[in-house]
Amino acid sequence: IRLAKSAAKHARKLSAFSMVAAASIQVAEILLVLENTRHIHKYIAEARKMLNLGMIPSLMLKTFIIEIRNHLLHTRIRRAQAVLEKAERFVDKYDLRMVETLELRRCRADIVAIVGKPFDAIRSYENIIDDAERMRANAIYADTWRVLGTLQFKLEENDKAFRSWNIALGLAQETNDVCLHANLLCDIADGAIMIHALKTARSVCE
């Protein structure tokens, strides 16, 4: 975070608007990963201010994605949906590569899962996985296997869930992705707790 803040400060002195925007986005992304979201909007606003002076559509799209993720983290679903719709209108306006819109599609799939349409979300996740593999978008490819497994587990499709989690775990180890590994272990631990609770409830009923 300190390095990114320093980069933003020096870039601002050089009037390098895109560099300031990129550094501010990097800080916001790190804060989101750490779930330390108090100042995220400050960095999103800074990035957008710079991008209004020198538009780079792919960076502006990142600000939308971070904002959506932040709302989802705090279960502000309606706000997330509103920003998603705004982001999709933005994508329609600019000629962005398909690989740059993958994460926005993931945001939509996550929202669909949260609002109670799991089978629609699964189809979306599977399509994203296929496209991410073809485009070699490794980070989203691996993490989408993780969320697919978690959703399958909630639907009690345990064999499918364990297969998806195993693929995600292999990819996390292969790429040394510590964040993915940690998130995956949390999902698996939650699953184990749920299984134990179900077994306990069944034994009590019997």
Coordinates of N, CA and C in Angstrom, one line a residue:
I1 N 0.8 -1.2 0.0 CA 0.0 0.0 0.0 C 0.9 1.3 0.0
R2 N 1.9 1.3 0.8 CA 2.8 2.4 0.9 C 3.5 2.7 -0.5
L3 N 3.9 1.6 -1.2 CA 4.5 1.8 -2.5 C 3.5 2.3 -3.5
A4 N 2.3 1.9 -3.5 CA 1.3 2.4 -4.4 C 1.0 3.8 -4.1
K5 N 0.9 4.2 -2.8 CA 0.6 5.6 -2.5 C 1.7 6.5 -2.9
S6 N 3.0 6.0 -2.8 CA 4.1 6.8 -3.2 C 4.1 7.0 -4.7
A7 N 3.8 5.9 -5.4 CA 3.7 6.0 -6.9 C 2.7 7.0 -7.3
A8 N 1.5 7.0 -6.6 CA 0.5 8.0 -7.0 C 1.0 9.4 -6.7
K9 N 1.7 9.6 -5.6 CA 2.2 11.0 -5.3 C 3.1 11.5 -6.3
H10 N 4.1 10.6 -6.7 CA 5.1 11.1 -7.7 C 4.5 11.3 -9.1
A11 N 3.5 10.4 -9.4 CA 2.9 10.5 -10.7 C 2.1 11.8 -10.8
R12 N 1.5 12.2 -9.7 CA 0.7 13.4 -9.6 C 1.6 14.6 -9.9
K13 N 2.8 14.6 -9.4 CA 3.7 15.7 -9.6 C 4.1 15.8 -11.1
L14 N 4.1 14.7 -11.7 CA 4.5 14.6 -13.1 C 3.3 14.8 -14.1
S15 N 2.1 15.1 -13.5 CA 0.9 15.2 -14.3 C 0.6 13.9 -15.1
A16 N 1.1 12.8 -14.6 CA 0.8 11.5 -15.3 C -0.5 10.9 -14.8
F17 N -1.6 11.4 -15.4 CA -2.9 11.1 -14.9 C -3.2 9.6 -14.8
S18 N -2.8 8.9 -15.9 CA -3.1 7.4 -15.9 C -2.3 6.7 -14.8
M19 N -1.1 7.2 -14.6 CA -0.3 6.5 -13.5 C -0.9 6.7 -12.1
V20 N -1.4 8.0 -11.9 CA -2.1 8.3 -10.6 C -3.3 7.4 -10.5
A21 N -4.1 7.3 -11.6 CA -5.3 6.4 -11.6 C -4.9 5.0 -11.3
A22 N -3.9 4.5 -12.0 CA -3.5 3.0 -11.8 C -3.1 2.8 -10.4
A23 N -2.3 3.7 -9.8 CA -1.8 3.5 -8.4 C -2.9 3.6 -7.4
S24 N -3.9 4.5 -7.6 CA -5.0 4.6 -6.7 C -5.9 3.4 -6.8
I25 N -6.1 2.8 -8.0 CA -6.8 1.6 -8.2 C -6.1 0.4 -7.4
Q26 N -4.8 0.4 -7.5 CA -4.0 -0.7 -6.9 C -4.2 -0.6 -5.3
V27 N -4.2 0.6 -4.8 CA -4.4 0.8 -3.3 C -5.8 0.2 -3.0
A28 N -6.8 0.6 -3.8 CA -8.2 0.2 -3.5 C -8.4 -1.3 -3.6
E29 N -7.7 -1.9 -4.6 CA -7.8 -3.4 -4.7 C -7.2 -4.1 -3.5
I30 N -6.0 -3.6 -3.0 CA -5.4 -4.1 -1.9 C -6.3 -4.0 -0.6
L31 N -6.9 -2.8 -0.4 CA -7.8 -2.6 0.7 C -9.0 -3.6 0.6
L32 N -9.5 -3.8 -0.6 CA -10.6 -4.7 -0.7 C -10.2 -6.1 -0.3
V33 N -9.0 -6.6 -0.8 CA -8.6 -7.9 -0.4 C -8.4 -8.1 1.1
L34 N -7.9 -7.0 1.7 CA -7.7 -7.0 3.2 C -9.0 -6.8 3.9
E35 N -10.1 -6.5 3.2 CA -11.4 -6.1 3.8 C -11.3 -4.9 4.7
N36 N -10.4 -4.0 4.4 CA -10.2 -2.8 5.1 C -10.8 -1.7 4.2
T37 N -12.1 -1.5 4.2 CA -12.8 -0.8 3.1 C -13.1 0.6 3.4
R38 N -12.7 1.1 4.6 CA -13.1 2.4 5.0 C -12.8 3.5 4.0
H39 N -11.6 3.5 3.4 CA -11.1 4.6 2.5 C -11.2 4.2 1.1
I40 N -11.8 3.1 0.7 CA -11.9 2.7 -0.7 C -12.4 3.7 -1.6
H41 N -13.6 4.3 -1.2 CA -14.2 5.3 -2.0 C -13.3 6.5 -2.3
K42 N -12.5 6.8 -1.4 CA -11.5 7.9 -1.6 C -10.6 7.6 -2.8
Y43 N -10.1 6.4 -2.8 CA -9.2 6.0 -3.9 C -9.9 5.8 -5.3
I44 N -11.1 5.3 -5.2 CA -11.9 5.2 -6.4 C -12.2 6.6 -7.0
A45 N -12.5 7.6 -6.1 CA -12.8 8.9 -6.5 C -11.6 9.6 -7.1
E46 N -10.4 9.3 -6.5 CA -9.2 9.9 -7.0 C -8.9 9.3 -8.4
A47 N -9.0 8.0 -8.6 CA -8.8 7.4 -9.9 C -9.7 8.0 -11.0
R48 N -11.0 8.1 -10.6 CA -12.0 8.6 -11.6 C -11.7 10.1 -12.0
K49 N -11.2 10.8 -11.0 CA -10.9 12.2 -11.2 C -9.7 12.3 -12.3
M50 N -8.7 11.5 -12.1 CA -7.6 11.4 -13.0 C -8.0 10.9 -14.4
L51 N -8.9 9.9 -14.4 CA -9.3 9.3 -15.7 C -10.2 10.3 -16.5
N52 N -10.9 11.2 -15.8 CA -11.7 12.2 -16.5 C -10.8 13.2 -17.2
L53 N -9.5 13.3 -16.8 CA -8.6 14.1 -17.5 C -7.9 13.4 -18.6
G54 N -7.8 12.1 -18.5 CA -7.2 11.3 -19.5 C -7.8 9.9 -19.5
M55 N -8.9 9.7 -20.2 CA -9.7 8.5 -20.1 C -8.9 7.2 -20.6
I56 N -8.9 6.2 -19.8 CA -8.4 4.9 -20.2 C -9.6 3.9 -19.8
P57 N -10.4 3.5 -20.7 CA -11.6 2.7 -20.4 C -11.3 1.5 -19.5
S58 N -10.2 0.7 -19.7 CA -10.0 -0.5 -18.9 C -9.8 -0.1 -17.4
L59 N -9.1 1.0 -17.2 CA -8.9 1.4 -15.8 C -10.2 1.9 -15.2
M60 N -11.0 2.7 -15.9 CA -12.3 3.1 -15.4 C -13.2 1.9 -15.1
L61 N -13.2 0.9 -15.9 CA -13.9 -0.3 -15.6 C -13.5 -0.9 -14.3
K62 N -12.2 -0.9 -14.0 CA -11.7 -1.5 -12.8 C -12.3 -0.7 -11.6
T63 N -12.6 0.6 -11.7 CA -13.1 1.3 -10.6 C -14.6 0.9 -10.3
F64 N -15.3 0.6 -11.4 CA -16.7 0.1 -11.2 C -16.6 -1.3 -10.5
I65 N -15.7 -2.2 -11.0 CA -15.6 -3.5 -10.4 C -15.3 -3.5 -8.9
I66 N -14.4 -2.6 -8.5 CA -14.0 -2.5 -7.1 C -15.2 -2.0 -6.3
E67 N -15.9 -1.0 -6.9 CA -17.1 -0.5 -6.2 C -18.2 -1.6 -6.0
I68 N -18.4 -2.4 -7.0 CA -19.4 -3.5 -6.9 C -18.9 -4.5 -5.9
R69 N -17.7 -4.8 -5.9 CA -17.1 -5.8 -4.9 C -17.3 -5.3 -3.5
N70 N -17.0 -4.0 -3.3 CA -17.2 -3.4 -2.0 C -18.6 -3.5 -1.5
H71 N -19.5 -3.2 -2.4 CA -21.0 -3.2 -2.0 C -21.4 -4.7 -1.7
L72 N -20.9 -5.6 -2.5 CA -21.2 -7.1 -2.2 C -20.6 -7.5 -0.9
L73 N -19.4 -7.0 -0.6 CA -18.7 -7.4 0.7 C -19.6 -7.0 1.9
H74 N -20.3 -5.8 1.7 CA -21.1 -5.3 2.8 C -22.6 -5.6 2.6
T75 N -22.9 -6.6 1.7 CA -24.2 -7.0 1.3 C -25.2 -5.9 1.0
R76 N -24.6 -4.9 0.3 CA -25.5 -3.8 -0.3 C -25.8 -4.2 -1.7
I77 N -26.8 -5.1 -1.8 CA -27.0 -5.8 -3.1 C -27.6 -4.8 -4.1
R78 N -28.6 -4.0 -3.7 CA -29.2 -3.0 -4.7 C -28.2 -2.0 -5.2
R79 N -27.3 -1.6 -4.3 CA -26.2 -0.6 -4.8 C -25.3 -1.3 -5.7
A80 N -25.0 -2.6 -5.5 CA -24.1 -3.3 -6.4 C -24.8 -3.5 -7.7
Q81 N -26.1 -3.8 -7.7 CA -26.8 -3.9 -9.0 C -26.8 -2.6 -9.8
A82 N -27.0 -1.5 -9.1 CA -27.0 -0.2 -9.7 C -25.7 0.2 -10.4
V83 N -24.6 -0.1 -9.7 CA -23.3 0.1 -10.2 C -23.0 -0.8 -11.4
L84 N -23.4 -2.1 -11.3 CA -23.2 -3.0 -12.3 C -23.9 -2.5 -13.6
E85 N -25.1 -2.1 -13.5 CA -25.9 -1.6 -14.7 C -25.1 -0.4 -15.3
K86 N -24.6 0.5 -14.5 CA -23.8 1.7 -14.9 C -22.6 1.2 -15.7
A87 N -21.9 0.2 -15.1 CA -20.7 -0.3 -15.7 C -21.0 -1.0 -17.0
E88 N -22.1 -1.7 -17.1 CA -22.4 -2.4 -18.4 C -22.7 -1.3 -19.5
R89 N -23.4 -0.2 -19.1 CA -23.6 0.8 -20.1 C -22.3 1.5 -20.5
F90 N -21.3 1.6 -19.6 CA -20.0 2.1 -19.9 C -19.3 1.2 -20.9
V91 N -19.4 -0.2 -20.7 CA -18.7 -1.1 -21.5 C -19.3 -1.1 -23.0
D92 N -20.6 -0.9 -23.0 CA -21.3 -0.7 -24.4 C -20.8 0.5 -25.1
K93 N -20.4 1.5 -24.4 CA -19.9 2.7 -25.0 C -18.5 2.7 -25.6
Y94 N -17.7 1.9 -24.9 CA -16.2 1.8 -25.3 C -15.9 0.4 -25.9
D95 N -14.9 0.4 -26.7 CA -14.5 -0.9 -27.4 C -13.5 -1.6 -26.5
L96 N -14.0 -2.3 -25.5 CA -13.1 -3.1 -24.6 C -12.9 -4.5 -25.1
R97 N -11.8 -5.1 -24.8 CA -11.5 -6.5 -25.2 C -12.3 -7.4 -24.3
M98 N -12.7 -8.5 -24.8 CA -13.5 -9.5 -24.0 C -12.9 -9.9 -22.7
V99 N -11.6 -10.0 -22.7 CA -10.9 -10.4 -21.5 C -11.0 -9.3 -20.4
E100 N -11.1 -8.1 -20.8 CA -11.3 -7.0 -19.8 C -12.6 -6.9 -19.2
T101 N -13.6 -7.6 -19.8 CA -15.0 -7.6 -19.3 C -15.3 -8.8 -18.5
L102 N -14.4 -9.8 -18.4 CA -14.6 -11.0 -17.7 C -15.0 -10.8 -16.3
E103 N -14.3 -9.9 -15.6 CA -14.5 -9.7 -14.2 C -15.9 -9.1 -13.9
L104 N -16.3 -8.2 -14.9 CA -17.6 -7.6 -14.8 C -18.7 -8.7 -14.9
R105 N -18.5 -9.7 -15.8 CA -19.4 -10.8 -15.9 C -19.4 -11.6 -14.6
R106 N -18.3 -11.8 -14.0 CA -18.2 -12.5 -12.7 C -19.0 -11.8 -11.7
C107 N -18.9 -10.4 -11.7 CA -19.7 -9.6 -10.7 C -21.2 -9.9 -10.9
R108 N -21.7 -9.9 -12.2 CA -23.1 -10.2 -12.5 C -23.5 -11.6 -12.0
A109 N -22.6 -12.6 -12.3 CA -22.9 -14.0 -11.8 C -23.0 -14.0 -10.3
D110 N -22.1 -13.3 -9.6 CA -22.1 -13.3 -8.1 C -23.4 -12.8 -7.6
I111 N -23.9 -11.7 -8.2 CA -25.1 -11.0 -7.8 C -26.3 -12.0 -8.1
V112 N -26.3 -12.6 -9.2 CA -27.4 -13.6 -9.6 C -27.4 -14.7 -8.5
A113 N -26.2 -15.2 -8.1 CA -26.2 -16.2 -7.1 C -26.8 -15.7 -5.7
I114 N -26.4 -14.5 -5.4 CA -26.9 -13.9 -4.1 C -28.4 -13.7 -4.1
V115 N -29.0 -13.3 -5.2 CA -30.4 -13.0 -5.2 C -31.3 -14.2 -5.4
G116 N -30.6 -15.4 -5.3 CA -31.4 -16.6 -5.3 C -31.7 -17.3 -6.6
K117 N -30.8 -17.2 -7.6 CA -30.9 -17.9 -8.8 C -29.6 -18.7 -9.1
P118 N -29.4 -19.7 -8.2 CA -28.1 -20.5 -8.2 C -27.8 -21.2 -9.6
F119 N -28.9 -21.7 -10.2 CA -28.6 -22.5 -11.4 C -28.2 -21.5 -12.6
D120 N -28.8 -20.4 -12.6 CA -28.4 -19.4 -13.6 C -27.0 -18.9 -13.3
A121 N -26.6 -18.8 -12.0 CA -25.3 -18.4 -11.7 C -24.3 -19.5 -12.1
I122 N -24.6 -20.7 -11.9 CA -23.7 -21.8 -12.2 C -23.4 -21.8 -13.7
R123 N -24.5 -21.6 -14.5 CA -24.3 -21.6 -16.0 C -23.3 -20.4 -16.3
S124 N -23.5 -19.3 -15.7 CA -22.6 -18.1 -15.9 C -21.2 -18.4 -15.5
Y125 N -21.0 -19.0 -14.3 CA -19.7 -19.4 -13.9 C -19.0 -20.3 -14.9
E126 N -19.7 -21.3 -15.3 CA -19.2 -22.3 -16.3 C -18.7 -21.6 -17.6
N127 N -19.6 -20.7 -18.1 CA -19.2 -19.9 -19.3 C -18.0 -19.1 -19.0
I128 N -17.9 -18.4 -17.9 CA -16.7 -17.6 -17.5 C -15.5 -18.5 -17.5
I129 N -15.6 -19.6 -16.9 CA -14.4 -20.6 -16.8 C -13.9 -20.9 -18.2
D130 N -14.9 -21.3 -19.0 CA -14.5 -21.6 -20.4 C -13.8 -20.5 -21.1
D131 N -14.3 -19.3 -21.0 CA -13.7 -18.1 -21.7 C -12.4 -17.7 -21.0
A132 N -12.3 -17.8 -19.7 CA -11.1 -17.4 -19.0 C -10.0 -18.4 -19.4
E133 N -10.3 -19.7 -19.5 CA -9.3 -20.7 -19.9 C -8.8 -20.4 -21.3
R134 N -9.7 -20.1 -22.2 CA -9.3 -19.8 -23.6 C -8.5 -18.5 -23.7
M135 N -8.8 -17.5 -22.8 CA -8.0 -16.3 -22.9 C -6.8 -16.3 -22.0
R136 N -6.6 -17.4 -21.2 CA -5.5 -17.5 -20.3 C -5.6 -16.4 -19.2
A137 N -6.8 -16.1 -18.8 CA -7.0 -15.1 -17.7 C -7.0 -16.0 -16.4
N138 N -5.8 -16.3 -15.9 CA -5.5 -17.3 -14.9 C -6.2 -17.0 -13.6
A139 N -6.1 -15.7 -13.1 CA -6.6 -15.4 -11.8 C -8.1 -15.6 -11.7
I140 N -8.9 -15.1 -12.7 CA -10.3 -15.2 -12.6 C -10.7 -16.6 -12.9
Y141 N -9.9 -17.3 -13.8 CA -10.2 -18.7 -14.1 C -10.2 -19.6 -12.8
A142 N -9.1 -19.4 -12.0 CA -9.0 -20.2 -10.7 C -10.0 -19.8 -9.7
D143 N -10.3 -18.5 -9.5 CA -11.2 -18.1 -8.5 C -12.6 -18.4 -8.8
T144 N -13.0 -18.5 -10.1 CA -14.3 -18.9 -10.5 C -14.6 -20.3 -10.2
W145 N -13.5 -21.2 -10.3 CA -13.7 -22.6 -9.9 C -14.0 -22.6 -8.4
R146 N -13.4 -21.7 -7.6 CA -13.6 -21.7 -6.2 C -15.1 -21.4 -5.9
V147 N -15.6 -20.3 -6.5 CA -17.0 -19.9 -6.2 C -18.0 -20.9 -6.7
L148 N -17.6 -21.5 -7.9 CA -18.5 -22.5 -8.4 C -18.7 -23.7 -7.4
G149 N -17.5 -24.1 -6.9 CA -17.6 -25.2 -5.9 C -18.4 -24.8 -4.7
T150 N -18.2 -23.6 -4.2 CA -19.0 -23.2 -3.0 C -20.5 -23.2 -3.3
L151 N -20.9 -22.7 -4.5 CA -22.3 -22.7 -4.8 C -22.8 -24.1 -5.0
Q152 N -22.1 -25.0 -5.6 CA -22.5 -26.4 -5.8 C -22.6 -27.1 -4.4
F153 N -21.7 -26.7 -3.5 CA -21.8 -27.3 -2.2 C -23.1 -26.9 -1.5
K154 N -23.5 -25.6 -1.6 CA -24.7 -25.1 -1.0 C -26.0 -25.8 -1.6
L155 N -25.8 -26.3 -2.8 CA -26.9 -27.0 -3.5 C -26.9 -28.5 -3.2
E156 N -25.9 -28.9 -2.3 CA -25.7 -30.3 -1.9 C -25.3 -31.1 -3.1
E157 N -24.6 -30.5 -4.0 CA -24.0 -31.3 -5.1 C -22.5 -31.5 -4.7
N158 N -22.3 -32.3 -3.7 CA -21.0 -32.4 -3.0 C -19.9 -32.9 -3.9
D159 N -20.2 -33.9 -4.7 CA -19.1 -34.5 -5.6 C -18.6 -33.4 -6.6
K160 N -19.6 -32.7 -7.2 CA -19.2 -31.6 -8.1 C -18.4 -30.5 -7.4
A161 N -18.9 -30.2 -6.1 CA -18.2 -29.1 -5.3 C -16.8 -29.5 -5.0
F162 N -16.6 -30.8 -4.6 CA -15.2 -31.2 -4.3 C -14.3 -31.2 -5.5
R163 N -14.9 -31.5 -6.6 CA -14.1 -31.5 -7.9 C -13.7 -30.1 -8.2
S164 N -14.6 -29.2 -8.1 CA -14.3 -27.8 -8.4 C -13.3 -27.2 -7.4
W165 N -13.5 -27.5 -6.2 CA -12.5 -27.0 -5.2 C -11.1 -27.6 -5.4
N166 N -11.1 -28.9 -5.8 CA -9.8 -29.5 -6.0 C -9.1 -28.8 -7.2
I167 N -9.8 -28.5 -8.2 CA -9.2 -27.8 -9.4 C -8.7 -26.4 -8.9
A168 N -9.5 -25.7 -8.2 CA -9.1 -24.4 -7.7 C -7.9 -24.5 -6.8
L169 N -7.8 -25.5 -5.9 CA -6.7 -25.7 -5.0 C -5.4 -26.0 -5.8
G170 N -5.5 -26.8 -6.8 CA -4.4 -27.1 -7.6 C -3.9 -25.9 -8.3
L171 N -4.8 -25.0 -8.8 CA -4.4 -23.8 -9.5 C -3.7 -22.8 -8.5
A172 N -4.3 -22.8 -7.3 CA -3.7 -21.9 -6.3 C -2.3 -22.3 -5.9
Q173 N -2.1 -23.6 -5.8 CA -0.7 -24.1 -5.5 C 0.2 -23.9 -6.7
E174 N -0.3 -24.1 -7.9 CA 0.5 -23.9 -9.1 C 1.0 -22.5 -9.3
T175 N 0.1 -21.5 -9.0 CA 0.4 -20.1 -9.2 C 0.9 -19.4 -8.0
N176 N 0.9 -20.2 -6.9 CA 1.3 -19.6 -5.6 C 0.5 -18.4 -5.2
D177 N -0.8 -18.6 -5.4 CA -1.8 -17.5 -5.1 C -2.3 -17.6 -3.7
V178 N -1.7 -16.9 -2.8 CA -1.9 -17.0 -1.4 C -3.4 -16.6 -1.0
C179 N -3.9 -15.5 -1.7 CA -5.2 -15.1 -1.4 C -6.3 -16.1 -1.8
L180 N -6.1 -16.7 -3.0 CA -7.0 -17.7 -3.5 C -7.0 -18.9 -2.5
H181 N -5.8 -19.3 -2.1 CA -5.6 -20.5 -1.2 C -6.3 -20.2 0.1
A182 N -6.2 -19.0 0.6 CA -6.8 -18.7 1.9 C -8.3 -18.7 1.8
N183 N -8.8 -18.0 0.7 CA -10.3 -18.0 0.5 C -10.9 -19.4 0.3
L184 N -10.1 -20.2 -0.4 CA -10.6 -21.6 -0.7 C -10.6 -22.4 0.6
L185 N -9.6 -22.3 1.4 CA -9.6 -23.0 2.7 C -10.7 -22.6 3.6
C186 N -11.1 -21.3 3.6 CA -12.2 -20.8 4.4 C -13.5 -21.4 3.9
D187 N -13.7 -21.4 2.5 CA -14.9 -22.0 2.0 C -15.0 -23.5 2.3
I188 N -13.9 -24.2 2.3 CA -13.9 -25.7 2.6 C -14.2 -25.8 4.1
A189 N -13.6 -25.0 4.9 CA -13.9 -25.1 6.4 C -15.3 -24.8 6.7
D190 N -15.9 -23.8 6.0 CA -17.3 -23.5 6.2 C -18.2 -24.7 5.8
G191 N -17.8 -25.4 4.7 CA -18.5 -26.6 4.2 C -18.4 -27.7 5.2
A192 N -17.2 -27.9 5.8 CA -17.0 -28.9 6.8 C -17.9 -28.7 8.0
I193 N -18.0 -27.4 8.5 CA -18.8 -27.0 9.6 C -20.3 -27.3 9.3
M194 N -20.7 -27.0 8.1 CA -22.1 -27.3 7.6 C -22.4 -28.7 7.7
I195 N -21.5 -29.6 7.1 CA -21.7 -31.0 7.1 C -21.8 -31.5 8.5
H196 N -21.0 -31.1 9.4 CA -21.0 -31.5 10.8 C -22.3 -31.1 11.5
A197 N -22.8 -29.9 11.2 CA -24.1 -29.4 11.8 C -25.2 -30.3 11.2
L198 N -25.2 -30.6 10.0 CA -26.3 -31.4 9.4 C -26.3 -32.8 10.0
K199 N -25.1 -33.4 10.2 CA -25.0 -34.7 10.8 C -25.5 -34.7 12.2
T200 N -25.2 -33.6 13.0 CA -25.6 -33.5 14.4 C -27.2 -33.4 14.4
A201 N -27.7 -32.6 13.5 CA -29.2 -32.4 13.5 C -29.9 -33.7 13.1
R202 N -29.4 -34.4 12.2 CA -30.0 -35.7 11.8 C -30.0 -36.7 13.0
S203 N -28.8 -36.7 13.7 CA -28.7 -37.7 14.8 C -29.7 -37.3 15.9
V204 N -29.9 -36.0 16.1 CA -30.8 -35.6 17.2 C -32.2 -35.9 16.8
C205 N -32.6 -35.8 15.5 CA -33.9 -36.1 15.0 C -34.2 -37.6 15.1
E206 N -33.2 -38.4 14.9 CA -33.3 -39.9 14.9 C -33.5 -40.3 16.4

